[in-house]
mmCIF file of C-alpha atoms in Angstrom:
data_model
loop_
_atom_site.group_PDB
_atom_site.id
_atom_site.type_symbol
_atom_site.label_atom_id
_atom_site.label_comp_id
_atom_site.label_asym_id
_atom_site.label_seq_id
_atom_site.Cartn_x
_atom_site.Cartn_y
_atom_site.Cartn_z
ATOM 1 C CA MET A 7 -6.942 -3.399 -29.738
ATOM 2 C CA ARG A 8 -4.821 -0.488 -28.378
ATOM 3 C CA SER A 9 -0.829 -1.217 -27.917
ATOM 4 C CA ALA A 10 0.551 -1.143 -24.743
ATOM 5 C CA GLY A 11 2.671 2.173 -25.546
ATOM 6 C CA GLY A 12 -0.055 3.552 -27.377
ATOM 7 C CA TRP A 13 -2.775 3.995 -24.683
ATOM 8 C CA ASP A 14 -4.009 7.935 -23.734
ATOM 9 C CA SER A 15 -6.736 6.999 -22.177
ATOM 10 C CA PRO A 16 -8.421 3.797 -19.358
ATOM 11 C CA PRO A 17 -10.514 1.528 -21.188
ATOM 12 C CA ASP A 18 -14.185 2.232 -20.867
ATOM 13 C CA GLU A 19 -16.621 -0.898 -20.396
ATOM 14 C CA PRO A 20 -17.122 -1.733 -24.205
ATOM 15 C CA GLU A 21 -13.675 -1.608 -24.792
ATOM 16 C CA LEU A 22 -12.689 -3.995 -21.723
ATOM 17 C CA ARG A 23 -15.559 -6.267 -22.932
ATOM 18 C CA ALA A 24 -14.057 -6.289 -26.369
ATOM 19 C CA ILE A 25 -10.851 -6.962 -24.601
ATOM 20 C CA LEU A 26 -12.094 -9.737 -22.355
ATOM 21 C CA ARG A 27 -13.358 -11.911 -25.322
ATOM 22 C CA HIS A 28 -10.334 -12.028 -26.601
ATOM 23 C CA VAL A 29 -8.271 -13.038 -23.464
ATOM 24 C CA LEU A 30 -11.420 -14.666 -21.066
ATOM 25 C CA PRO A 31 -14.225 -15.029 -22.852
ATOM 26 C CA GLU A 32 -16.220 -16.419 -19.919
ATOM 27 C CA ALA A 33 -16.135 -13.366 -18.534
ATOM 28 C CA ALA A 34 -16.843 -10.941 -21.355
ATOM 29 C CA ASP A 35 -20.508 -10.953 -20.181
ATOM 30 C CA SER A 36 -20.383 -10.786 -16.851
ATOM 31 C CA PRO A 37 -21.182 -7.441 -14.479
ATOM 32 C CA ILE A 38 -18.395 -4.762 -14.728
ATOM 33 C CA ASP A 39 -17.307 -2.229 -11.876
ATOM 34 C CA LEU A 40 -14.807 -0.384 -13.782
ATOM 35 C CA GLN A 41 -12.378 1.819 -11.174
ATOM 36 C CA SER A 42 -9.530 4.159 -12.894
ATOM 37 C CA ARG A 43 -7.344 7.187 -11.546
ATOM 38 C CA ALA A 44 -8.155 10.524 -13.569
ATOM 39 C CA ILE A 45 -6.614 10.637 -16.818
ATOM 40 C CA ASP A 46 -4.216 13.727 -16.006
ATOM 41 C CA VAL A 47 -2.274 11.815 -13.252
ATOM 42 C CA PRO A 48 1.279 11.124 -13.807
ATOM 43 C CA SER A 49 2.118 8.351 -16.229
ATOM 44 C CA ARG A 50 3.469 6.284 -13.342
ATOM 45 C CA HIS A 51 0.074 6.282 -11.917
ATOM 46 C CA ARG A 52 -1.808 5.783 -14.855
ATOM 47 C CA HIS A 53 -3.157 2.368 -13.974
ATOM 48 C CA GLY A 54 -6.804 0.828 -12.746
ATOM 49 C CA MET A 55 -8.911 -2.277 -12.133
ATOM 50 C CA ALA A 56 -11.865 -3.469 -12.582
ATOM 51 C CA PHE A 57 -14.293 -6.315 -10.831
ATOM 52 C CA VAL A 58 -15.340 -8.527 -13.547
ATOM 53 C CA GLY A 59 -17.831 -11.105 -11.785
ATOM 54 C CA ASP A 60 -15.738 -13.629 -9.992
ATOM 55 C CA TYR A 61 -12.773 -11.917 -11.329
ATOM 56 C CA VAL A 62 -10.208 -9.059 -10.875
ATOM 57 C CA VAL A 63 -8.801 -7.385 -13.774
ATOM 58 C CA LYS A 64 -5.603 -4.915 -13.472
ATOM 59 C CA PHE A 65 -5.013 -2.313 -16.462
ATOM 60 C CA ALA A 66 -2.713 0.405 -17.626
ATOM 61 C CA TRP A 67 -2.938 3.368 -20.178
ATOM 62 C CA SER A 68 0.712 4.295 -20.246
ATOM 63 C CA ARG A 69 4.618 2.525 -20.744
ATOM 64 C CA ALA A 70 5.464 3.404 -17.052
ATOM 65 C CA ALA A 71 2.412 1.874 -15.656
ATOM 66 C CA SER A 72 2.260 -1.054 -18.011
ATOM 67 C CA HIS A 73 5.223 -2.038 -16.112
ATOM 68 C CA LEU A 74 3.898 -1.516 -12.705
ATOM 69 C CA VAL A 75 0.779 -3.896 -14.034
ATOM 70 C CA LEU A 76 3.212 -6.888 -15.881
ATOM 71 C CA ASP A 77 6.035 -6.927 -13.233
ATOM 72 C CA GLN A 78 3.247 -7.307 -10.512
ATOM 73 C CA ALA A 79 2.270 -10.588 -12.418
ATOM 74 C CA ARG A 80 5.932 -12.014 -12.700
ATOM 75 C CA LEU A 81 6.423 -10.866 -9.112
ATOM 76 C CA LEU A 82 3.281 -12.888 -7.784
ATOM 77 C CA ALA A 83 4.209 -15.895 -9.673
ATOM 78 C CA ALA A 84 7.550 -15.526 -7.922
ATOM 79 C CA LEU A 85 5.786 -15.481 -4.230
ATOM 80 C CA GLY A 86 3.131 -18.190 -5.117
ATOM 81 C CA ALA A 87 5.171 -20.523 -3.652
ATOM 82 C CA LEU A 88 5.069 -18.789 -0.078
ATOM 83 C CA SER A 89 2.574 -20.019 2.639
ATOM 84 C CA ILE A 90 0.970 -16.423 2.316
ATOM 85 C CA ALA A 91 -2.237 -16.308 0.054
ATOM 86 C CA VAL A 92 -1.653 -13.710 -2.709
ATOM 87 C CA PRO A 93 -3.370 -13.254 -6.137
ATOM 88 C CA VAL A 94 -2.621 -16.055 -8.503
ATOM 89 C CA PRO A 95 -2.453 -14.847 -12.032
ATOM 90 C CA ILE A 96 -4.542 -16.871 -14.534
ATOM 91 C CA VAL A 97 -4.123 -14.527 -17.458
ATOM 92 C CA VAL A 98 -1.181 -11.766 -18.162
ATOM 93 C CA CYS A 99 -1.134 -9.812 -21.403
ATOM 94 C CA PRO A 100 0.902 -7.570 -22.650
ATOM 95 C CA ASP A 101 -0.730 -5.942 -25.361
ATOM 96 C CA PRO A 102 -2.780 -4.304 -23.825
ATOM 97 C CA PRO A 103 -1.462 -4.644 -20.700
ATOM 98 C CA LEU A 104 -3.772 -6.728 -18.452
ATOM 99 C CA LEU A 105 -3.353 -8.574 -15.293
ATOM 100 C CA ILE A 106 -6.473 -11.053 -14.435
ATOM 101 C CA TYR A 107 -6.576 -13.276 -11.387
ATOM 102 C CA ARG A 108 -9.886 -14.490 -9.216
ATOM 103 C CA LYS A 109 -11.317 -12.746 -6.431
ATOM 104 C CA MET A 110 -9.859 -13.723 -3.040
ATOM 105 C CA PRO A 111 -12.284 -14.715 -0.267
ATOM 106 C CA GLY A 112 -12.502 -11.689 2.459
ATOM 107 C CA HIS A 113 -13.375 -7.953 2.975
ATOM 108 C CA PRO A 114 -10.652 -5.290 3.303
ATOM 109 C CA LEU A 115 -9.402 -4.688 6.695
ATOM 110 C CA PRO A 116 -10.512 -0.769 7.678
ATOM 111 C CA TRP A 117 -12.195 -1.296 10.861
ATOM 112 C CA THR A 118 -14.964 0.478 12.910
ATOM 113 C CA ALA A 119 -13.548 2.273 16.373
ATOM 114 C CA ARG A 120 -15.426 -0.392 17.832
ATOM 115 C CA LYS A 121 -13.993 -3.462 16.332
ATOM 116 C CA ALA A 122 -10.510 -1.912 16.211
ATOM 117 C CA ALA A 123 -10.680 -1.076 20.371
ATOM 118 C CA ASP A 124 -11.903 -5.100 20.692
ATOM 119 C CA SER A 125 -8.660 -6.438 22.266
ATOM 120 C CA ILE A 126 -9.310 -10.384 20.795
ATOM 121 C CA VAL A 127 -9.688 -8.550 17.526
ATOM 122 C CA VAL A 128 -6.411 -6.260 17.722
ATOM 123 C CA GLU A 129 -4.367 -9.488 19.225
ATOM 124 C CA ARG A 130 -5.728 -11.723 16.582
ATOM 125 C CA ILE A 131 -5.298 -9.430 13.359
ATOM 126 C CA GLY A 132 -2.012 -8.111 15.007
ATOM 127 C CA ARG A 133 -0.576 -11.182 15.429
ATOM 128 C CA GLN A 134 -1.192 -12.111 11.882
ATOM 129 C CA LEU A 135 -0.050 -9.410 10.219
ATOM 130 C CA GLY A 136 3.301 -9.029 11.939
ATOM 131 C CA GLU A 137 3.996 -13.000 11.046
ATOM 132 C CA ILE A 138 2.787 -12.205 7.492
ATOM 133 C CA LEU A 139 5.546 -9.320 7.094
ATOM 134 C CA ALA A 140 7.992 -11.232 8.925
ATOM 135 C CA HIS A 141 7.519 -13.772 6.124
ATOM 136 C CA LEU A 142 7.485 -11.284 3.708
ATOM 137 C CA HIS A 143 10.618 -9.816 4.538
ATOM 138 C CA ALA A 144 12.813 -13.102 4.968
ATOM 139 C CA PRO A 145 15.977 -12.859 3.046
ATOM 140 C CA GLU A 146 15.126 -15.838 1.111
ATOM 141 C CA VAL A 147 12.012 -14.249 -0.343
ATOM 142 C CA LEU A 148 14.296 -11.528 -1.832
ATOM 143 C CA LEU A 149 16.976 -13.877 -3.331
ATOM 144 C CA ARG A 150 13.937 -15.819 -4.954
ATOM 145 C CA LEU A 151 12.839 -12.789 -6.621
ATOM 146 C CA GLU A 152 16.200 -11.771 -7.840
ATOM 147 C CA ARG A 153 17.034 -15.210 -9.279
ATOM 148 C CA ALA A 154 13.807 -14.727 -11.206
ATOM 149 C CA GLY A 155 15.355 -11.868 -12.732
ATOM 150 C CA ILE A 156 12.810 -9.304 -10.555
ATOM 151 C CA ARG A 157 14.719 -6.300 -9.694
ATOM 152 C CA LEU A 158 12.866 -3.931 -7.267
ATOM 153 C CA PRO A 159 13.025 -0.079 -7.058
ATOM 154 C CA PRO A 160 13.544 1.578 -3.635
ATOM 155 C CA PRO A 161 10.317 2.484 -1.890
ATOM 156 C CA LEU A 162 8.662 6.016 -2.673
ATOM 157 C CA PRO A 163 7.021 7.216 0.084
ATOM 158 C CA GLN A 164 4.362 9.706 -0.088
ATOM 159 C CA SER A 165 6.192 12.744 0.592
ATOM 160 C CA THR A 166 10.227 13.477 1.593
ATOM 161 C CA PRO A 167 11.148 16.260 4.098
ATOM 162 C CA ASP A 168 12.225 18.487 1.295
ATOM 163 C CA ARG A 169 8.459 18.683 -0.322
ATOM 164 C CA LEU A 170 7.235 18.925 3.141
ATOM 165 C CA ARG A 171 9.429 22.052 4.010
ATOM 166 C CA GLY A 172 8.464 23.712 0.429
ATOM 167 C CA SER A 173 4.524 22.822 0.103
ATOM 168 C CA MET A 174 3.221 21.866 3.603
ATOM 169 C CA PHE A 175 5.203 24.552 6.147
ATOM 170 C CA PRO A 176 3.663 27.258 4.087
ATOM 171 C CA LEU A 177 0.085 25.843 4.732
ATOM 172 C CA LEU A 178 0.518 25.844 8.934
ATOM 173 C CA ASP A 179 0.655 28.397 11.264
ATOM 174 C CA SER A 180 3.365 29.874 12.818
ATOM 175 C CA ALA A 181 3.375 27.539 15.886
ATOM 176 C CA ARG A 182 2.687 24.383 13.857
ATOM 177 C CA MET A 183 5.403 25.252 11.359
ATOM 178 C CA GLU A 184 7.784 25.303 14.090
ATOM 179 C CA GLN A 185 6.663 22.075 15.031
ATOM 180 C CA ALA A 186 6.862 20.752 11.745
ATOM 181 C CA GLU A 187 10.438 21.691 11.208
ATOM 182 C CA ARG A 188 11.381 19.704 14.615
ATOM 183 C CA LEU A 189 9.648 16.782 13.460
ATOM 184 C CA VAL A 190 11.141 16.674 10.250
ATOM 185 C CA ALA A 191 14.699 17.228 11.387
ATOM 186 C CA MET A 192 13.950 14.414 13.149
ATOM 187 C CA VAL A 193 12.656 12.351 11.059
ATOM 188 C CA GLU A 194 15.551 13.197 8.877
ATOM 189 C CA GLN A 195 17.981 11.874 11.368
ATOM 190 C CA ILE A 196 16.238 8.587 12.215
ATOM 191 C CA LEU A 197 16.209 7.624 8.256
ATOM 192 C CA ALA A 198 19.953 8.732 8.033
ATOM 193 C CA ALA A 199 20.943 5.552 9.679
ATOM 194 C CA PRO A 200 21.398 2.345 7.747
ATOM 195 C CA SER A 201 19.048 -0.264 7.572
ATOM 196 C CA SER A 202 19.097 -4.114 6.490
ATOM 197 C CA THR A 203 17.110 -4.801 2.960
ATOM 198 C CA ALA A 204 13.884 -6.799 2.724
ATOM 199 C CA PHE A 205 11.546 -7.627 0.060
ATOM 200 C CA LEU A 206 8.594 -4.844 0.900
ATOM 201 C CA HIS A 207 4.859 -4.988 -0.008
ATOM 202 C CA GLY A 208 4.964 -1.350 -0.128
ATOM 203 C CA ASP A 209 1.810 -0.580 0.530
ATOM 204 C CA PHE A 210 0.229 -2.642 3.505
ATOM 205 C CA HIS A 211 -2.630 -0.669 4.547
ATOM 206 C CA GLY A 212 -6.266 -1.958 5.301
ATOM 207 C CA HIS A 213 -7.629 -1.831 1.964
ATOM 208 C CA ASN A 214 -5.019 -4.449 0.315
ATOM 209 C CA LEU A 215 -5.543 -7.056 3.443
ATOM 210 C CA LEU A 216 -8.167 -9.222 3.329
ATOM 211 C CA VAL A 217 -9.859 -10.623 6.441
ATOM 212 C CA SER A 218 -12.779 -13.069 6.953
ATOM 213 C CA ASP A 219 -16.224 -11.833 7.999
ATOM 214 C CA ASP A 220 -15.433 -11.992 11.863
ATOM 215 C CA ASP A 221 -12.425 -10.209 11.335
ATOM 216 C CA LEU A 222 -10.250 -12.257 13.098
ATOM 217 C CA GLN A 223 -8.504 -13.953 10.002
ATOM 218 C CA VAL A 224 -6.242 -12.547 7.731
ATOM 219 C CA LEU A 225 -7.121 -14.563 4.142
ATOM 220 C CA GLY A 226 -4.890 -12.436 1.859
ATOM 221 C CA VAL A 227 -2.442 -9.974 0.924
ATOM 222 C CA VAL A 228 -3.341 -8.415 -2.549
ATOM 223 C CA ASP A 229 -2.263 -5.106 -4.749
ATOM 224 C CA PHE A 230 1.563 -5.423 -5.057
ATOM 225 C CA GLU A 231 2.075 -2.639 -7.358
ATOM 226 C CA GLU A 232 4.308 -0.592 -5.001
ATOM 227 C CA SER A 233 6.364 -3.573 -4.142
ATOM 228 C CA ALA A 234 10.352 -2.664 -3.382
ATOM 229 C CA ALA A 235 13.440 -3.528 -1.746
ATOM 230 C CA GLY A 236 14.548 -1.406 1.122
ATOM 231 C CA ASP A 237 13.954 -0.921 5.056
ATOM 232 C CA PRO A 238 11.853 -3.342 6.773
ATOM 233 C CA ALA A 239 10.403 -0.963 9.122
ATOM 234 C CA TYR A 240 8.486 0.886 5.657
ATOM 235 C CA ASP A 241 6.189 -1.757 5.351
ATOM 236 C CA LEU A 242 4.681 -1.146 9.000
ATOM 237 C CA ARG A 243 4.205 2.769 8.204
ATOM 238 C CA TYR A 244 0.558 2.736 8.113
ATOM 239 C CA LEU A 245 -0.042 0.991 11.147
ATOM 240 C CA PRO A 246 0.107 3.155 13.695
ATOM 241 C CA ALA A 247 -2.909 5.319 12.210
ATOM 242 C CA LEU A 248 -4.770 1.626 11.494
ATOM 243 C CA ALA A 249 -6.466 1.460 14.943
ATOM 244 C CA PRO A 250 -7.747 4.197 17.207
ATOM 245 C CA THR A 251 -4.702 3.140 20.129
ATOM 246 C CA LEU A 252 -1.160 1.798 19.123
ATOM 247 C CA ASP A 253 -1.621 -1.488 20.750
ATOM 248 C CA LEU A 254 -2.696 -3.228 17.172
ATOM 249 C CA LEU A 255 1.270 -1.910 16.441
ATOM 250 C CA SER A 256 2.578 -3.208 19.218
ATOM 251 C CA VAL A 257 1.239 -6.798 19.008
ATOM 252 C CA ALA A 258 2.339 -6.928 15.188
ATOM 253 C CA MET A 259 5.714 -5.728 16.510
ATOM 254 C CA GLU A 260 5.960 -8.344 18.654
ATOM 255 C CA SER A 261 4.880 -11.031 16.471
ATOM 256 C CA TYR A 262 7.486 -9.727 13.632
ATOM 257 C CA SER A 263 10.163 -10.524 16.006
ATOM 258 C CA VAL A 264 9.086 -13.772 17.573
ATOM 259 C CA ALA A 265 8.205 -14.929 13.964
ATOM 260 C CA SER A 266 11.238 -13.760 12.462
ATOM 261 C CA GLY A 267 14.230 -13.555 15.164
ATOM 262 C CA ARG A 268 14.640 -9.780 14.189
ATOM 263 C CA SER A 269 13.269 -6.663 15.861
ATOM 264 C CA LEU A 270 12.125 -3.885 14.095
ATOM 265 C CA ASP A 271 12.929 -0.219 14.725
ATOM 266 C CA ARG A 272 9.947 1.530 16.348
ATOM 267 C CA ARG A 273 11.608 4.849 15.732
ATOM 268 C CA ARG A 274 12.184 3.920 12.276
ATOM 269 C CA VAL A 275 8.420 2.859 11.599
ATOM 270 C CA PHE A 276 7.504 6.208 13.080
ATOM 271 C CA ALA A 277 9.726 8.146 11.157
ATOM 272 C CA TRP A 278 8.349 6.581 7.825
ATOM 273 C CA HIS A 279 4.772 6.841 9.231
ATOM 274 C CA VAL A 280 5.315 10.867 9.544
ATOM 275 C CA LEU A 281 6.082 11.185 5.621
ATOM 276 C CA THR A 282 3.318 8.940 5.164
ATOM 277 C CA ASP A 283 0.516 10.493 7.253
ATOM 278 C CA LEU A 284 1.620 14.148 6.086
ATOM 279 C CA GLY A 285 2.526 13.345 2.326
ATOM 280 C CA ASP A 286 -1.515 12.071 2.099
ATOM 281 C CA ALA A 287 -2.850 15.151 4.025
ATOM 282 C CA LEU A 288 -0.683 17.510 1.679
ATOM 283 C CA TRP A 289 -1.241 15.751 -1.135
ATOM 284 C CA ARG A 290 -5.038 15.606 -0.648
ATOM 285 C CA THR A 291 -5.189 19.197 0.567
ATOM 286 C CA GLU A 292 -3.377 20.463 -3.422
ATOM 287 C CA GLN A 293 -5.880 18.409 -4.888
ATOM 288 C CA GLY A 294 -8.869 19.652 -3.146
ATOM 289 C CA VAL A 295 -10.257 16.426 -1.928
ATOM 290 C CA GLU A 296 -11.322 15.531 1.362
ATOM 291 C CA VAL A 297 -8.617 15.005 3.865
ATOM 292 C CA VAL A 298 -9.432 12.097 5.834
ATOM 293 C CA ASP A 299 -9.552 12.703 9.448
ATOM 294 C CA GLY A 300 -8.798 16.694 8.418
ATOM 295 C CA PRO A 301 -8.091 19.345 7.365
ATOM 296 C CA LEU A 302 -4.209 19.395 7.347
ATOM 297 C CA ALA A 303 -3.762 20.847 10.787
ATOM 298 C CA ARG A 304 -6.508 18.829 12.546
ATOM 299 C CA ARG A 305 -4.064 15.810 10.917
ATOM 300 C CA PHE A 306 -0.878 17.344 11.830
ATOM 301 C CA ASP A 307 -2.344 17.854 15.816
ATOM 302 C CA ASP A 308 -3.360 13.838 15.657
ATOM 303 C CA LEU A 309 -0.150 12.773 14.510
ATOM 304 C CA LEU A 310 1.630 14.728 17.403
ATOM 305 C CA VAL A 311 -0.563 12.772 19.497
ATOM 306 C CA ARG A 312 0.262 9.768 18.341
ATOM 307 C CA LEU A 313 3.848 10.244 18.495
ATOM 308 C CA ALA A 314 3.436 11.546 22.086
ATOM 309 C CA ALA A 315 2.038 8.595 22.834
ATOM 310 C CA ALA A 316 4.686 6.166 20.983
ATOM 311 C CA GLY A 317 7.404 8.079 22.671
ATOM 312 C CA VAL A 318 8.814 8.967 19.940
ATOM 313 C CA GLU A 319 9.189 13.237 19.617
#
C-alpha cells in the first residue's frame, strides 16, 4: 500500500482494487471507470476519481492534493446538516488518501441549446441554483466550518489580469489586444472594491450540478475540492456561459436575492466570469487541447458579445 506522502503516480485499476479490498471490500470486484489527470500536472492537481459500481472514489498522489481530498471529506461532513444534497462520506482513508461516497442520483447539468432555450427549464433551474447558492453563502455556513476547524483559502480563478497580459495578449491581433487591455483594466477596477466574504463551492459549473432526467430538478451538488472563502459573486462566474442567453443568470440572481435577502453585484459576477472564460481558453491554447467554442480569438469575441448583452463593457 502506498503512503499519503509517497505517491508519485495515480493508482492503476489492480492497485485500486487492492486498496478497496482493505477499505470497502463489497466494492472491490465492481466495474471500475478510472479517471485521473496527467502525471506531470502541478502537485496541487494530482488527484483523480473512479466510478466503482455504486460508489465514487476520490484519490490523490501528492501531499498537496491529498489535503484537497481529505479536507473535502471534513467539509462534506460539516455540510451534511444543510438541506442541500451533497455527497455523504462513507470511507475516509488518510493512507492512502481516499474519500468514498455513494453515487448520487441525476446527471450533470450541461444542456443542449434546445433545452437551455426552454423558458420553463431556465426558470426552474435558475431559481433552484439561486436558492442553493443562497443557502451555501449564508453566514452560518462559514461559521459552522470555522467551528469545525476548517480553514478555507481564498478562491483561485483560472487566471489573473497579469497572467492574461503576459500570456494571452501576445496571442491576439492588435485590435483584440487593445480591447483586451480595456477589458482587463475594467476587471481590475471592479474587483478592487471590497466585498463580503462567504463560503464558496468554488467550482459551481454544470458538471458539478446533478439534475433529474427531465432537467427540471436540481438533485445535488458534488465536487467541493475548490471550496474557498471569498466574494459571493465568484460562485456565479460560470453561469453567463452555461446557457445561450443570460436569462439563466438573471433568474438565478433574482432567486438568490429573494432567498438570502442580499443582492449580488452583476458587474462582479462578470468580472470573475472574464477571468474564468479567458483563463480557460488560454490554458487550453497553451496545452494544445481543444478550446471549447474556440479558437482563442473566437472565445474572446463571444465573451465581448456576452458582456455587451449584459451591459457590462
